Amino acid sequence: MQKKKIIIDCDPGYDDAVAILLAAGNPLIDVLAITTVAGNQTLEKVTRNALRIAKLAHLDHVPIAAGAARPLLRDQIVVAANIHGESGLDGTTLPEADYRVDCRHAAELIVETIMAEPEKSVTLVPIGPLTNIALAARLEPKIVDRVKEVVLMGGGFHIGNVKPMAEFNIENDPEAAHIVFEEKWPIVMVGLDLTYQALATAAVKKEIAGIDSQAAHFLTQVLTRFSENYKRSKGFDEPPVHDPCAVAYVIDPMVMQTRKAVVHVECWGRYSNGMTVTDLRRPAPEDCHTSVAIKLDQTRFWNLITDAVKNL
Ligand code: BDR
Ligand code: CA
């Protein structure tokens, strides 16, 4: 069976952790590299978290490289300690990783990995601010034609979270997001409209709590804290588990409905900065390279997650 090769660019973060577990535990996925970007917490903290999650997920053979510590043009991002805690994974117990971060910059690792693999065989899965991806596209423009597709968690066509119309990953580096969306690689935007359907309900958490594996125990800690923080900070009864939705699409595109639509990122708006302006007024033109995720098959999605942690 031909596995699907992916590079995960992330800022763990609770839901990034779930995305990594899903990728690691699914037999269809081959994780070629993990790269980190400042987002939910500082670059140093999210990189430490990525190393520790990778060890738990038996991905310690995979190169892990740190990337951008700040956005391309703007000041240091505002980290999401209200949701992910001071460490980025507060309330979880993970041993320190006993191996080192790759000496390359994340953008270099992304470029070298894509260029070393056959054409159209690698999918990029960015689940944090898009700074590393923009840098990689500028460092080696050939990657744009060479990747299979970019399946990213970010944006939204009807809704924002950090601002009325801006989602955290896009808002934190709109210029990088602009670069990424304007390149002509196929992009699937798995945005808030979709991820707000991926709620960790009481039933989901009960099922995961009943699985006897280290990964499932960690996942229970993650979902417990994530739920508490989302309730306290945003008033959600059940938290939306955003990032694994992008990985789930790579595993099984039938897990969600998507629709082709032109998307542009607003970088200059007074109130709309970071908005992913999506044209749903009419069918997209033939040459449209972007799709947006619309509807999630929730049962299929959570089955993928529970199966993955059983496998780990
Ligand atoms: C996104 O922002 C981060 O806090 C999450 O990890 C996710 O990638 C959701 O807006
Ligand atoms: Ca993230």
PDB file of C-alpha atoms and ligand atoms in Angstrom:
ATOM      1  CA  MET A   1       0.000   0.000   0.000  1.00  0.00           C
ATOM      2  CA  GLN A   2       1.372   3.394  -1.053  1.00  0.00           C
ATOM      3  CA  LYS A   3       1.504   5.654   2.001  1.00  0.00           C
ATOM      4  CA  LYS A   4       0.674   9.350   1.852  1.00  0.00           C
ATOM      5  CA  LYS A   5       3.776  11.410   2.614  1.00  0.00           C
ATOM      6  CA  ILE A   6       3.281  14.532   4.666  1.00  0.00           C
ATOM      7  CA  ILE A   7       5.219  17.326   6.330  1.00  0.00           C
ATOM      8  CA  ILE A   8       3.522  18.798   9.407  1.00  0.00           C
ATOM      9  CA  ASP A   9       4.294  22.444  10.164  1.00  0.00           C
ATOM     10  CA  CYS A  10       2.914  23.140  13.634  1.00  0.00           C
ATOM     11  CA  ASP A  11       2.862  25.096  16.900  1.00  0.00           C
ATOM     12  CA  PRO A  12       1.889  22.566  19.589  1.00  0.00           C
ATOM     13  CA  GLY A  13      -0.500  23.387  21.274  1.00  0.00           C
ATOM     14  CA  TYR A  14      -3.181  20.909  22.309  1.00  0.00           C
ATOM     15  CA  ASP A  15      -4.897  20.425  18.969  1.00  0.00           C
ATOM     16  CA  ASP A  16      -1.565  20.305  17.125  1.00  0.00           C
ATOM     17  CA  ALA A  17      -0.695  17.434  19.468  1.00  0.00           C
ATOM     18  CA  VAL A  18      -3.866  15.619  18.406  1.00  0.00           C
ATOM     19  CA  ALA A  19      -2.938  16.176  14.763  1.00  0.00           C
ATOM     20  CA  ILE A  20       0.496  14.628  15.308  1.00  0.00           C
ATOM     21  CA  LEU A  21      -0.993  11.619  17.123  1.00  0.00           C
ATOM     22  CA  LEU A  22      -3.497  11.101  14.299  1.00  0.00           C
ATOM     23  CA  ALA A  23      -0.783  11.219  11.642  1.00  0.00           C
ATOM     24  CA  ALA A  24       1.521   8.935  13.621  1.00  0.00           C
ATOM     25  CA  GLY A  25      -1.142   6.362  14.394  1.00  0.00           C
ATOM     26  CA  ASN A  26      -2.738   6.117  10.980  1.00  0.00           C
ATOM     27  CA  PRO A  27      -1.319   3.359   8.741  1.00  0.00           C
ATOM     28  CA  LEU A  28      -1.875   5.404   5.567  1.00  0.00           C
ATOM     29  CA  ILE A  29       0.366   8.274   6.630  1.00  0.00           C
ATOM     30  CA  ASP A  30       4.125   8.605   6.393  1.00  0.00           C
ATOM     31  CA  VAL A  31       5.353  11.661   8.319  1.00  0.00           C
ATOM     32  CA  LEU A  32       8.552  12.808   6.577  1.00  0.00           C
ATOM     33  CA  ALA A  33       9.287  15.826   8.744  1.00  0.00           C
ATOM     34  CA  ILE A  34       7.866  18.019  11.481  1.00  0.00           C
ATOM     35  CA  THR A  35       8.614  21.727  11.550  1.00  0.00           C
ATOM     36  CA  THR A  36       7.685  24.306  14.153  1.00  0.00           C
ATOM     37  CA  VAL A  37       6.642  27.934  14.084  1.00  0.00           C
ATOM     38  CA  ALA A  38       5.856  30.418  16.850  1.00  0.00           C
ATOM     39  CA  GLY A  39       2.112  30.549  17.375  1.00  0.00           C
ATOM     40  CA  ASN A  40       0.275  29.033  20.289  1.00  0.00           C
ATOM     41  CA  GLN A  41       3.449  29.602  22.275  1.00  0.00           C
ATOM     42  CA  THR A  42       6.988  30.840  21.612  1.00  0.00           C
ATOM     43  CA  LEU A  43       9.142  28.952  19.134  1.00  0.00           C
ATOM     44  CA  GLU A  44      11.255  27.490  21.909  1.00  0.00           C
ATOM     45  CA  LYS A  45       8.252  26.091  23.773  1.00  0.00           C
ATOM     46  CA  VAL A  46       6.402  24.681  20.754  1.00  0.00           C
ATOM     47  CA  THR A  47       9.600  23.022  19.527  1.00  0.00           C
ATOM     48  CA  ARG A  48      10.138  21.346  22.898  1.00  0.00           C
ATOM     49  CA  ASN A  49       6.528  20.179  22.760  1.00  0.00           C
ATOM     50  CA  ALA A  50       6.891  18.835  19.215  1.00  0.00           C
ATOM     51  CA  LEU A  51       9.923  16.783  20.245  1.00  0.00           C
ATOM     52  CA  ARG A  52       8.111  15.315  23.242  1.00  0.00           C
ATOM     53  CA  ILE A  53       4.912  14.517  21.338  1.00  0.00           C
ATOM     54  CA  ALA A  54       6.909  12.929  18.534  1.00  0.00           C
ATOM     55  CA  LYS A  55       8.646  10.668  21.027  1.00  0.00           C
ATOM     56  CA  LEU A  56       5.348   9.545  22.526  1.00  0.00           C
ATOM     57  CA  ALA A  57       4.002   8.958  19.009  1.00  0.00           C
ATOM     58  CA  HIS A  58       7.048   6.869  17.970  1.00  0.00           C
ATOM     59  CA  LEU A  59       8.075   9.526  15.452  1.00  0.00           C
ATOM     60  CA  ASP A  60      11.510  10.133  16.971  1.00  0.00           C
ATOM     61  CA  HIS A  61      13.173   8.949  13.731  1.00  0.00           C
ATOM     62  CA  VAL A  62      11.569  11.908  11.913  1.00  0.00           C
ATOM     63  CA  PRO A  63      13.572  15.144  11.553  1.00  0.00           C
ATOM     64  CA  ILE A  64      12.116  18.013  13.579  1.00  0.00           C
ATOM     65  CA  ALA A  65      13.291  21.528  12.743  1.00  0.00           C
ATOM     66  CA  ALA A  66      12.485  24.878  14.300  1.00  0.00           C
ATOM     67  CA  GLY A  67      11.529  27.751  12.032  1.00  0.00           C
ATOM     68  CA  ALA A  68      10.244  31.270  12.383  1.00  0.00           C
ATOM     69  CA  ALA A  69      10.179  32.846  15.837  1.00  0.00           C
ATOM     70  CA  ARG A  70       8.096  35.788  14.597  1.00  0.00           C
ATOM     71  CA  PRO A  71       5.963  36.838  11.632  1.00  0.00           C
ATOM     72  CA  LEU A  72       7.485  38.116   8.381  1.00  0.00           C
ATOM     73  CA  LEU A  73       6.610  41.771   8.841  1.00  0.00           C
ATOM     74  CA  ARG A  74       4.752  42.222  12.068  1.00  0.00           C
ATOM     75  CA  ASP A  75       5.819  42.271  15.675  1.00  0.00           C
ATOM     76  CA  GLN A  76       6.017  39.164  17.792  1.00  0.00           C
ATOM     77  CA  ILE A  77       2.756  37.283  17.741  1.00  0.00           C
ATOM     78  CA  VAL A  78       0.354  37.197  20.628  1.00  0.00           C
ATOM     79  CA  VAL A  79       0.605  33.627  21.895  1.00  0.00           C
ATOM     80  CA  ALA A  80      -2.538  31.706  22.899  1.00  0.00           C
ATOM     81  CA  ALA A  81      -1.695  31.032  26.554  1.00  0.00           C
ATOM     82  CA  ASN A  82      -5.385  31.484  27.425  1.00  0.00           C
ATOM     83  CA  ILE A  83      -6.142  28.282  25.497  1.00  0.00           C
ATOM     84  CA  HIS A  84      -2.881  26.290  25.527  1.00  0.00           C
ATOM     85  CA  GLY A  85      -1.287  27.467  28.798  1.00  0.00           C
ATOM     86  CA  GLU A  86       2.165  28.887  29.539  1.00  0.00           C
ATOM     87  CA  SER A  87       3.958  25.785  28.291  1.00  0.00           C
ATOM     88  CA  GLY A  88       1.653  25.230  25.310  1.00  0.00           C
ATOM     89  CA  LEU A  89       0.634  21.896  26.835  1.00  0.00           C
ATOM     90  CA  ASP A  90      -0.252  22.771  30.437  1.00  0.00           C
ATOM     91  CA  GLY A  91      -1.773  19.939  32.448  1.00  0.00           C
ATOM     92  CA  THR A  92      -0.187  17.134  30.458  1.00  0.00           C
ATOM     93  CA  THR A  93       2.666  14.876  31.487  1.00  0.00           C
ATOM     94  CA  LEU A  94       5.162  14.068  28.783  1.00  0.00           C
ATOM     95  CA  PRO A  95       8.750  12.995  29.385  1.00  0.00           C
ATOM     96  CA  GLU A  96      11.525  15.131  27.931  1.00  0.00           C
ATOM     97  CA  ALA A  97      12.702  13.998  24.515  1.00  0.00           C
ATOM     98  CA  ASP A  98      16.203  12.546  24.517  1.00  0.00           C
ATOM     99  CA  TYR A  99      17.033  13.574  20.973  1.00  0.00           C
ATOM    100  CA  ARG A 100      17.825  16.842  19.313  1.00  0.00           C
ATOM    101  CA  VAL A 101      16.176  19.273  17.034  1.00  0.00           C
ATOM    102  CA  ASP A 102      17.444  19.190  13.424  1.00  0.00           C
ATOM    103  CA  CYS A 103      20.101  21.854  12.757  1.00  0.00           C
ATOM    104  CA  ARG A 104      18.353  23.132   9.610  1.00  0.00           C
ATOM    105  CA  HIS A 105      15.819  25.951   9.588  1.00  0.00           C
ATOM    106  CA  ALA A 106      12.271  24.666   9.116  1.00  0.00           C
ATOM    107  CA  ALA A 107      12.077  26.284   5.668  1.00  0.00           C
ATOM    108  CA  GLU A 108      15.253  24.458   4.596  1.00  0.00           C
ATOM    109  CA  LEU A 109      13.990  21.135   5.886  1.00  0.00           C
ATOM    110  CA  ILE A 110      10.684  21.630   4.055  1.00  0.00           C
ATOM    111  CA  VAL A 111      12.466  22.468   0.788  1.00  0.00           C
ATOM    112  CA  GLU A 112      15.019  19.661   1.032  1.00  0.00           C
ATOM    113  CA  THR A 113      12.374  17.095   1.904  1.00  0.00           C
ATOM    114  CA  ILE A 114      10.073  18.048  -0.962  1.00  0.00           C
ATOM    115  CA  MET A 115      12.915  18.245  -3.499  1.00  0.00           C
ATOM    116  CA  ALA A 116      14.229  14.817  -2.455  1.00  0.00           C
ATOM    117  CA  GLU A 117      10.905  13.067  -3.017  1.00  0.00           C
ATOM    118  CA  PRO A 118       9.205  12.313  -6.339  1.00  0.00           C
ATOM    119  CA  GLU A 119       7.139  15.079  -7.864  1.00  0.00           C
ATOM    120  CA  LYS A 120       3.583  15.477  -6.495  1.00  0.00           C
ATOM    121  CA  SER A 121       4.158  12.942  -3.761  1.00  0.00           C
ATOM    122  CA  VAL A 122       4.385  15.173  -0.675  1.00  0.00           C
ATOM    123  CA  THR A 123       1.494  16.981   0.996  1.00  0.00           C
ATOM    124  CA  LEU A 124       2.234  19.972   3.194  1.00  0.00           C
ATOM    125  CA  VAL A 125       0.068  20.159   6.297  1.00  0.00           C
ATOM    126  CA  PRO A 126       0.487  23.560   7.966  1.00  0.00           C
ATOM    127  CA  ILE A 127      -1.456  23.866  11.220  1.00  0.00           C
ATOM    128  CA  GLY A 128       0.099  27.036  12.633  1.00  0.00           C
ATOM    129  CA  PRO A 129       0.869  30.521  11.285  1.00  0.00           C
ATOM    130  CA  LEU A 130       2.123  30.229   7.697  1.00  0.00           C
ATOM    131  CA  THR A 131       5.518  31.932   8.117  1.00  0.00           C
ATOM    132  CA  ASN A 132       7.659  28.830   7.452  1.00  0.00           C
ATOM    133  CA  ILE A 133       5.621  27.855   4.412  1.00  0.00           C
ATOM    134  CA  ALA A 134       5.948  31.328   2.888  1.00  0.00           C
ATOM    135  CA  LEU A 135       9.690  31.319   3.564  1.00  0.00           C
ATOM    136  CA  ALA A 136      10.048  27.869   1.979  1.00  0.00           C
ATOM    137  CA  ALA A 137       8.162  28.987  -1.142  1.00  0.00           C
ATOM    138  CA  ARG A 138      10.517  31.953  -1.486  1.00  0.00           C
ATOM    139  CA  LEU A 139      13.639  29.922  -0.681  1.00  0.00           C
ATOM    140  CA  GLU A 140      12.894  27.382  -3.415  1.00  0.00           C
ATOM    141  CA  PRO A 141      10.013  28.377  -5.712  1.00  0.00           C
ATOM    142  CA  LYS A 142      10.184  24.928  -7.386  1.00  0.00           C
ATOM    143  CA  ILE A 143       8.407  23.411  -4.392  1.00  0.00           C
ATOM    144  CA  VAL A 144       5.177  25.092  -5.489  1.00  0.00           C
ATOM    145  CA  ASP A 145       4.895  22.838  -8.556  1.00  0.00           C
ATOM    146  CA  ARG A 146       6.411  19.894  -6.825  1.00  0.00           C
ATOM    147  CA  VAL A 147       4.126  19.372  -3.819  1.00  0.00           C
ATOM    148  CA  LYS A 148       0.994  17.327  -4.196  1.00  0.00           C
ATOM    149  CA  GLU A 149      -1.103  19.826  -2.270  1.00  0.00           C
ATOM    150  CA  VAL A 150      -1.212  22.074   0.767  1.00  0.00           C
ATOM    151  CA  VAL A 151      -3.880  21.086   3.280  1.00  0.00           C
ATOM    152  CA  LEU A 152      -3.899  23.748   5.954  1.00  0.00           C
ATOM    153  CA  MET A 153      -5.831  24.520   9.103  1.00  0.00           C
ATOM    154  CA  GLY A 154      -6.528  28.221   9.098  1.00  0.00           C
ATOM    155  CA  GLY A 155      -8.981  30.875   8.086  1.00  0.00           C
ATOM    156  CA  GLY A 156     -12.703  30.574   7.672  1.00  0.00           C
ATOM    157  CA  PHE A 157     -15.193  31.907   5.176  1.00  0.00           C
ATOM    158  CA  HIS A 158     -17.987  32.957   7.505  1.00  0.00           C
ATOM    159  CA  ILE A 159     -16.294  33.369  10.830  1.00  0.00           C
ATOM    160  CA  GLY A 160     -13.170  34.299  12.792  1.00  0.00           C
ATOM    161  CA  ASN A 161     -11.997  33.541  16.321  1.00  0.00           C
ATOM    162  CA  VAL A 162      -9.373  36.062  17.393  1.00  0.00           C
ATOM    163  CA  LYS A 163     -11.239  38.809  15.530  1.00  0.00           C
ATOM    164  CA  PRO A 164     -14.759  38.871  14.076  1.00  0.00           C
ATOM    165  CA  MET A 165     -13.422  37.750  10.688  1.00  0.00           C
ATOM    166  CA  ALA A 166      -9.873  36.547  11.402  1.00  0.00           C
ATOM    167  CA  GLU A 167      -8.671  33.165  12.524  1.00  0.00           C
ATOM    168  CA  PHE A 168      -5.583  32.797  14.778  1.00  0.00           C
ATOM    169  CA  ASN A 169      -3.155  31.179  12.288  1.00  0.00           C
ATOM    170  CA  ILE A 170      -3.864  33.702   9.533  1.00  0.00           C
ATOM    171  CA  GLU A 171      -4.121  36.718  11.832  1.00  0.00           C
ATOM    172  CA  ASN A 172      -0.714  35.930  13.294  1.00  0.00           C
ATOM    173  CA  ASP A 173       1.053  36.341   9.959  1.00  0.00           C
ATOM    174  CA  PRO A 174      -1.276  37.686   7.277  1.00  0.00           C
ATOM    175  CA  GLU A 175       1.567  38.521   4.885  1.00  0.00           C
ATOM    176  CA  ALA A 176       2.845  34.951   5.030  1.00  0.00           C
ATOM    177  CA  ALA A 177      -0.689  33.679   4.495  1.00  0.00           C
ATOM    178  CA  HIS A 178      -1.032  36.047   1.532  1.00  0.00           C
ATOM    179  CA  ILE A 179       2.111  34.588  -0.045  1.00  0.00           C
ATOM    180  CA  VAL A 180       0.899  31.027   0.510  1.00  0.00           C
ATOM    181  CA  PHE A 181      -2.606  31.602  -0.875  1.00  0.00           C
ATOM    182  CA  GLU A 182      -1.351  33.485  -3.943  1.00  0.00           C
ATOM    183  CA  GLU A 183       1.022  30.678  -4.996  1.00  0.00           C
ATOM    184  CA  LYS A 184      -0.651  28.355  -7.472  1.00  0.00           C
ATOM    185  CA  TRP A 185      -0.269  25.086  -5.597  1.00  0.00           C
ATOM    186  CA  PRO A 186      -3.503  23.254  -4.808  1.00  0.00           C
ATOM    187  CA  ILE A 187      -4.682  24.420  -1.380  1.00  0.00           C
ATOM    188  CA  VAL A 188      -7.419  22.986   0.793  1.00  0.00           C
ATOM    189  CA  MET A 189      -8.379  25.499   3.465  1.00  0.00           C
ATOM    190  CA  VAL A 190      -9.700  23.607   6.470  1.00  0.00           C
ATOM    191  CA  GLY A 191     -11.020  26.627   8.326  1.00  0.00           C
ATOM    192  CA  LEU A 192     -13.166  27.388  11.331  1.00  0.00           C
ATOM    193  CA  ASP A 193     -16.436  26.711   9.466  1.00  0.00           C
ATOM    194  CA  LEU A 194     -15.315  23.088   9.339  1.00  0.00           C
ATOM    195  CA  THR A 195     -13.384  22.742  12.576  1.00  0.00           C
ATOM    196  CA  TYR A 196     -16.263  24.103  14.650  1.00  0.00           C
ATOM    197  CA  GLN A 197     -17.966  20.811  13.737  1.00  0.00           C
ATOM    198  CA  ALA A 198     -15.093  18.783  15.266  1.00  0.00           C
ATOM    199  CA  LEU A 199     -16.210  19.133  18.864  1.00  0.00           C
ATOM    200  CA  ALA A 200     -14.746  16.936  21.583  1.00  0.00           C
ATOM    201  CA  THR A 201     -18.072  15.935  23.105  1.00  0.00           C
ATOM    202  CA  ALA A 202     -18.499  14.104  26.410  1.00  0.00           C
ATOM    203  CA  ALA A 203     -19.141  10.888  24.450  1.00  0.00           C
ATOM    204  CA  VAL A 204     -15.917  11.286  22.466  1.00  0.00           C
ATOM    205  CA  LYS A 205     -13.885  11.945  25.609  1.00  0.00           C
ATOM    206  CA  LYS A 206     -15.452   8.941  27.359  1.00  0.00           C
ATOM    207  CA  GLU A 207     -14.518   6.655  24.500  1.00  0.00           C
ATOM    208  CA  ILE A 208     -10.923   7.911  24.450  1.00  0.00           C
ATOM    209  CA  ALA A 209     -10.645   7.631  28.247  1.00  0.00           C
ATOM    210  CA  GLY A 210     -11.520   3.938  27.892  1.00  0.00           C
ATOM    211  CA  ILE A 211      -8.579   3.176  25.583  1.00  0.00           C
ATOM    212  CA  ASP A 212      -5.573   1.730  27.345  1.00  0.00           C
ATOM    213  CA  SER A 213      -2.545   3.179  25.603  1.00  0.00           C
ATOM    214  CA  GLN A 214      -0.030   5.867  26.562  1.00  0.00           C
ATOM    215  CA  ALA A 215      -1.166   7.975  23.634  1.00  0.00           C
ATOM    216  CA  ALA A 216      -4.800   7.712  24.726  1.00  0.00           C
ATOM    217  CA  HIS A 217      -3.916   8.740  28.287  1.00  0.00           C
ATOM    218  CA  PHE A 218      -2.075  11.769  26.937  1.00  0.00           C
ATOM    219  CA  LEU A 219      -4.991  12.564  24.628  1.00  0.00           C
ATOM    220  CA  THR A 220      -7.370  12.470  27.586  1.00  0.00           C
ATOM    221  CA  GLN A 221      -5.173  14.972  29.437  1.00  0.00           C
ATOM    222  CA  VAL A 222      -5.090  17.157  26.314  1.00  0.00           C
ATOM    223  CA  LEU A 223      -8.847  17.129  25.763  1.00  0.00           C
ATOM    224  CA  THR A 224      -9.609  17.692  29.450  1.00  0.00           C
ATOM    225  CA  ARG A 225      -7.486  20.847  29.657  1.00  0.00           C
ATOM    226  CA  PHE A 226      -8.508  22.019  26.194  1.00  0.00           C
ATOM    227  CA  SER A 227     -12.180  21.713  27.204  1.00  0.00           C
ATOM    228  CA  GLU A 228     -11.670  23.621  30.467  1.00  0.00           C
ATOM    229  CA  ASN A 229      -9.743  26.399  28.778  1.00  0.00           C
ATOM    230  CA  TYR A 230     -12.178  26.777  25.883  1.00  0.00           C
ATOM    231  CA  LYS A 231     -15.052  26.970  28.342  1.00  0.00           C
ATOM    232  CA  ARG A 232     -13.360  29.534  30.557  1.00  0.00           C
ATOM    233  CA  SER A 233     -11.856  31.624  27.796  1.00  0.00           C
ATOM    234  CA  LYS A 234     -14.467  31.454  25.026  1.00  0.00           C
ATOM    235  CA  GLY A 235     -17.600  30.023  26.636  1.00  0.00           C
ATOM    236  CA  PHE A 236     -17.649  26.844  24.501  1.00  0.00           C
ATOM    237  CA  ASP A 237     -19.319  23.836  26.158  1.00  0.00           C
ATOM    238  CA  GLU A 238     -17.266  21.519  23.948  1.00  0.00           C
ATOM    239  CA  PRO A 239     -13.957  22.534  22.352  1.00  0.00           C
ATOM    240  CA  PRO A 240     -13.364  22.483  18.590  1.00  0.00           C
ATOM    241  CA  VAL A 241     -10.341  20.295  17.884  1.00  0.00           C
ATOM    242  CA  HIS A 242      -9.097  22.163  14.822  1.00  0.00           C
ATOM    243  CA  ASP A 243      -5.759  20.837  13.636  1.00  0.00           C
ATOM    244  CA  PRO A 244      -6.382  17.088  13.210  1.00  0.00           C
ATOM    245  CA  CYS A 245      -9.126  17.969  10.721  1.00  0.00           C
ATOM    246  CA  ALA A 246      -6.421  18.840   8.177  1.00  0.00           C
ATOM    247  CA  VAL A 247      -4.637  15.517   8.741  1.00  0.00           C
ATOM    248  CA  ALA A 248      -7.962  13.673   8.551  1.00  0.00           C
ATOM    249  CA  TYR A 249      -8.590  15.160   5.108  1.00  0.00           C
ATOM    250  CA  VAL A 250      -5.248  13.837   3.858  1.00  0.00           C
ATOM    251  CA  ILE A 251      -6.033  10.369   5.222  1.00  0.00           C
ATOM    252  CA  ASP A 252      -9.575  10.277   3.874  1.00  0.00           C
ATOM    253  CA  PRO A 253     -10.874  13.161   1.739  1.00  0.00           C
ATOM    254  CA  MET A 254     -14.391  11.722   2.152  1.00  0.00           C
ATOM    255  CA  VAL A 255     -14.305  12.809   5.798  1.00  0.00           C
ATOM    256  CA  MET A 256     -15.405  16.259   4.671  1.00  0.00           C
ATOM    257  CA  GLN A 257     -17.113  18.051   1.831  1.00  0.00           C
ATOM    258  CA  THR A 258     -15.075  20.720   0.121  1.00  0.00           C
ATOM    259  CA  ARG A 259     -15.886  23.301  -2.484  1.00  0.00           C
ATOM    260  CA  LYS A 260     -13.628  25.107  -4.943  1.00  0.00           C
ATOM    261  CA  ALA A 261     -13.573  28.813  -4.218  1.00  0.00           C
ATOM    262  CA  VAL A 262     -11.237  31.734  -4.771  1.00  0.00           C
ATOM    263  CA  VAL A 263      -9.613  32.847  -1.499  1.00  0.00           C
ATOM    264  CA  HIS A 264      -7.556  35.964  -0.851  1.00  0.00           C
ATOM    265  CA  VAL A 265      -6.024  37.067   2.447  1.00  0.00           C
ATOM    266  CA  GLU A 266      -6.717  40.593   3.656  1.00  0.00           C
ATOM    267  CA  CYS A 267      -3.531  42.269   4.905  1.00  0.00           C
ATOM    268  CA  TRP A 268      -4.479  45.914   4.860  1.00  0.00           C
ATOM    269  CA  GLY A 269      -7.998  46.087   6.319  1.00  0.00           C
ATOM    270  CA  ARG A 270      -8.723  48.268   9.306  1.00  0.00           C
ATOM    271  CA  TYR A 271     -11.157  45.744  10.809  1.00  0.00           C
ATOM    272  CA  SER A 272     -10.672  42.797   8.474  1.00  0.00           C
ATOM    273  CA  ASN A 273      -6.948  42.142   8.719  1.00  0.00           C
ATOM    274  CA  GLY A 274      -6.269  38.403   8.530  1.00  0.00           C
ATOM    275  CA  MET A 275      -9.610  37.629   6.901  1.00  0.00           C
ATOM    276  CA  THR A 276      -9.647  34.854   4.296  1.00  0.00           C
ATOM    277  CA  VAL A 277     -11.942  36.528   1.797  1.00  0.00           C
ATOM    278  CA  THR A 278     -13.722  33.637   0.061  1.00  0.00           C
ATOM    279  CA  ASP A 279     -15.867  34.056  -3.035  1.00  0.00           C
ATOM    280  CA  LEU A 280     -18.831  31.699  -2.691  1.00  0.00           C
ATOM    281  CA  ARG A 281     -21.156  33.785  -4.862  1.00  0.00           C
ATOM    282  CA  ARG A 282     -20.765  31.625  -7.939  1.00  0.00           C
ATOM    283  CA  PRO A 283     -18.926  28.498  -9.165  1.00  0.00           C
ATOM    284  CA  ALA A 284     -15.163  28.989  -9.058  1.00  0.00           C
ATOM    285  CA  PRO A 285     -13.322  29.567 -12.344  1.00  0.00           C
ATOM    286  CA  GLU A 286     -11.642  26.581 -14.060  1.00  0.00           C
ATOM    287  CA  ASP A 287      -8.149  27.585 -12.935  1.00  0.00           C
ATOM    288  CA  CYS A 288      -9.068  28.092  -9.281  1.00  0.00           C
ATOM    289  CA  HIS A 289      -6.433  26.364  -7.138  1.00  0.00           C
ATOM    290  CA  THR A 290      -8.107  26.733  -3.730  1.00  0.00           C
ATOM    291  CA  SER A 291     -10.863  24.740  -2.051  1.00  0.00           C
ATOM    292  CA  VAL A 292     -12.549  25.330   1.266  1.00  0.00           C
ATOM    293  CA  ALA A 293     -13.826  22.678   3.661  1.00  0.00           C
ATOM    294  CA  ILE A 294     -17.525  22.875   4.375  1.00  0.00           C
ATOM    295  CA  LYS A 295     -19.028  19.879   6.144  1.00  0.00           C
ATOM    296  CA  LEU A 296     -17.448  17.282   8.428  1.00  0.00           C
ATOM    297  CA  ASP A 297     -18.518  13.667   8.813  1.00  0.00           C
ATOM    298  CA  GLN A 298     -18.079  13.717  12.573  1.00  0.00           C
ATOM    299  CA  THR A 299     -18.332   9.970  13.182  1.00  0.00           C
ATOM    300  CA  ARG A 300     -15.758   9.217  10.516  1.00  0.00           C
ATOM    301  CA  PHE A 301     -13.459  11.895  11.929  1.00  0.00           C
ATOM    302  CA  TRP A 302     -13.556  10.697  15.536  1.00  0.00           C
ATOM    303  CA  ASN A 303     -13.155   7.082  14.441  1.00  0.00           C
ATOM    304  CA  LEU A 304      -9.902   8.065  12.749  1.00  0.00           C
ATOM    305  CA  ILE A 305      -8.666   9.655  15.983  1.00  0.00           C
ATOM    306  CA  THR A 306      -9.648   6.760  18.255  1.00  0.00           C
ATOM    307  CA  ASP A 307      -8.176   4.211  15.846  1.00  0.00           C
ATOM    308  CA  ALA A 308      -4.920   6.164  15.730  1.00  0.00           C
ATOM    309  CA  VAL A 309      -4.448   6.246  19.495  1.00  0.00           C
ATOM    310  CA  LYS A 310      -5.308   2.551  19.701  1.00  0.00           C
ATOM    311  CA  ASN A 311      -2.538   1.882  17.181  1.00  0.00           C
ATOM    312  CA  LEU A 312       0.129   3.876  19.031  1.00  0.00           C
TER     313      LEU A 312
HETATM  314  C1  BDR B   1      -5.798  27.413  15.337  1.00  0.00           C
HETATM  315  O1  BDR B   1      -5.186  28.283  16.280  1.00  0.00           O
HETATM  316  C2  BDR B   1      -4.440  27.550  17.206  1.00  0.00           C
HETATM  317  O2  BDR B   1      -4.661  28.051  18.499  1.00  0.00           O
HETATM  318  C3  BDR B   1      -4.821  26.119  17.042  1.00  0.00           C
HETATM  319  O3  BDR B   1      -3.733  25.271  17.306  1.00  0.00           O
HETATM  320  C4  BDR B   1      -5.268  26.026  15.608  1.00  0.00           C
HETATM  321  O4  BDR B   1      -4.183  25.748  14.743  1.00  0.00           O
HETATM  322  C5  BDR B   1      -7.296  27.566  15.458  1.00  0.00           C
HETATM  323  O5  BDR B   1      -7.673  28.882  15.204  1.00  0.00           O
HETATM  324 CA    CA B   2      -2.047  24.950  15.601  1.00  0.00          CA
END
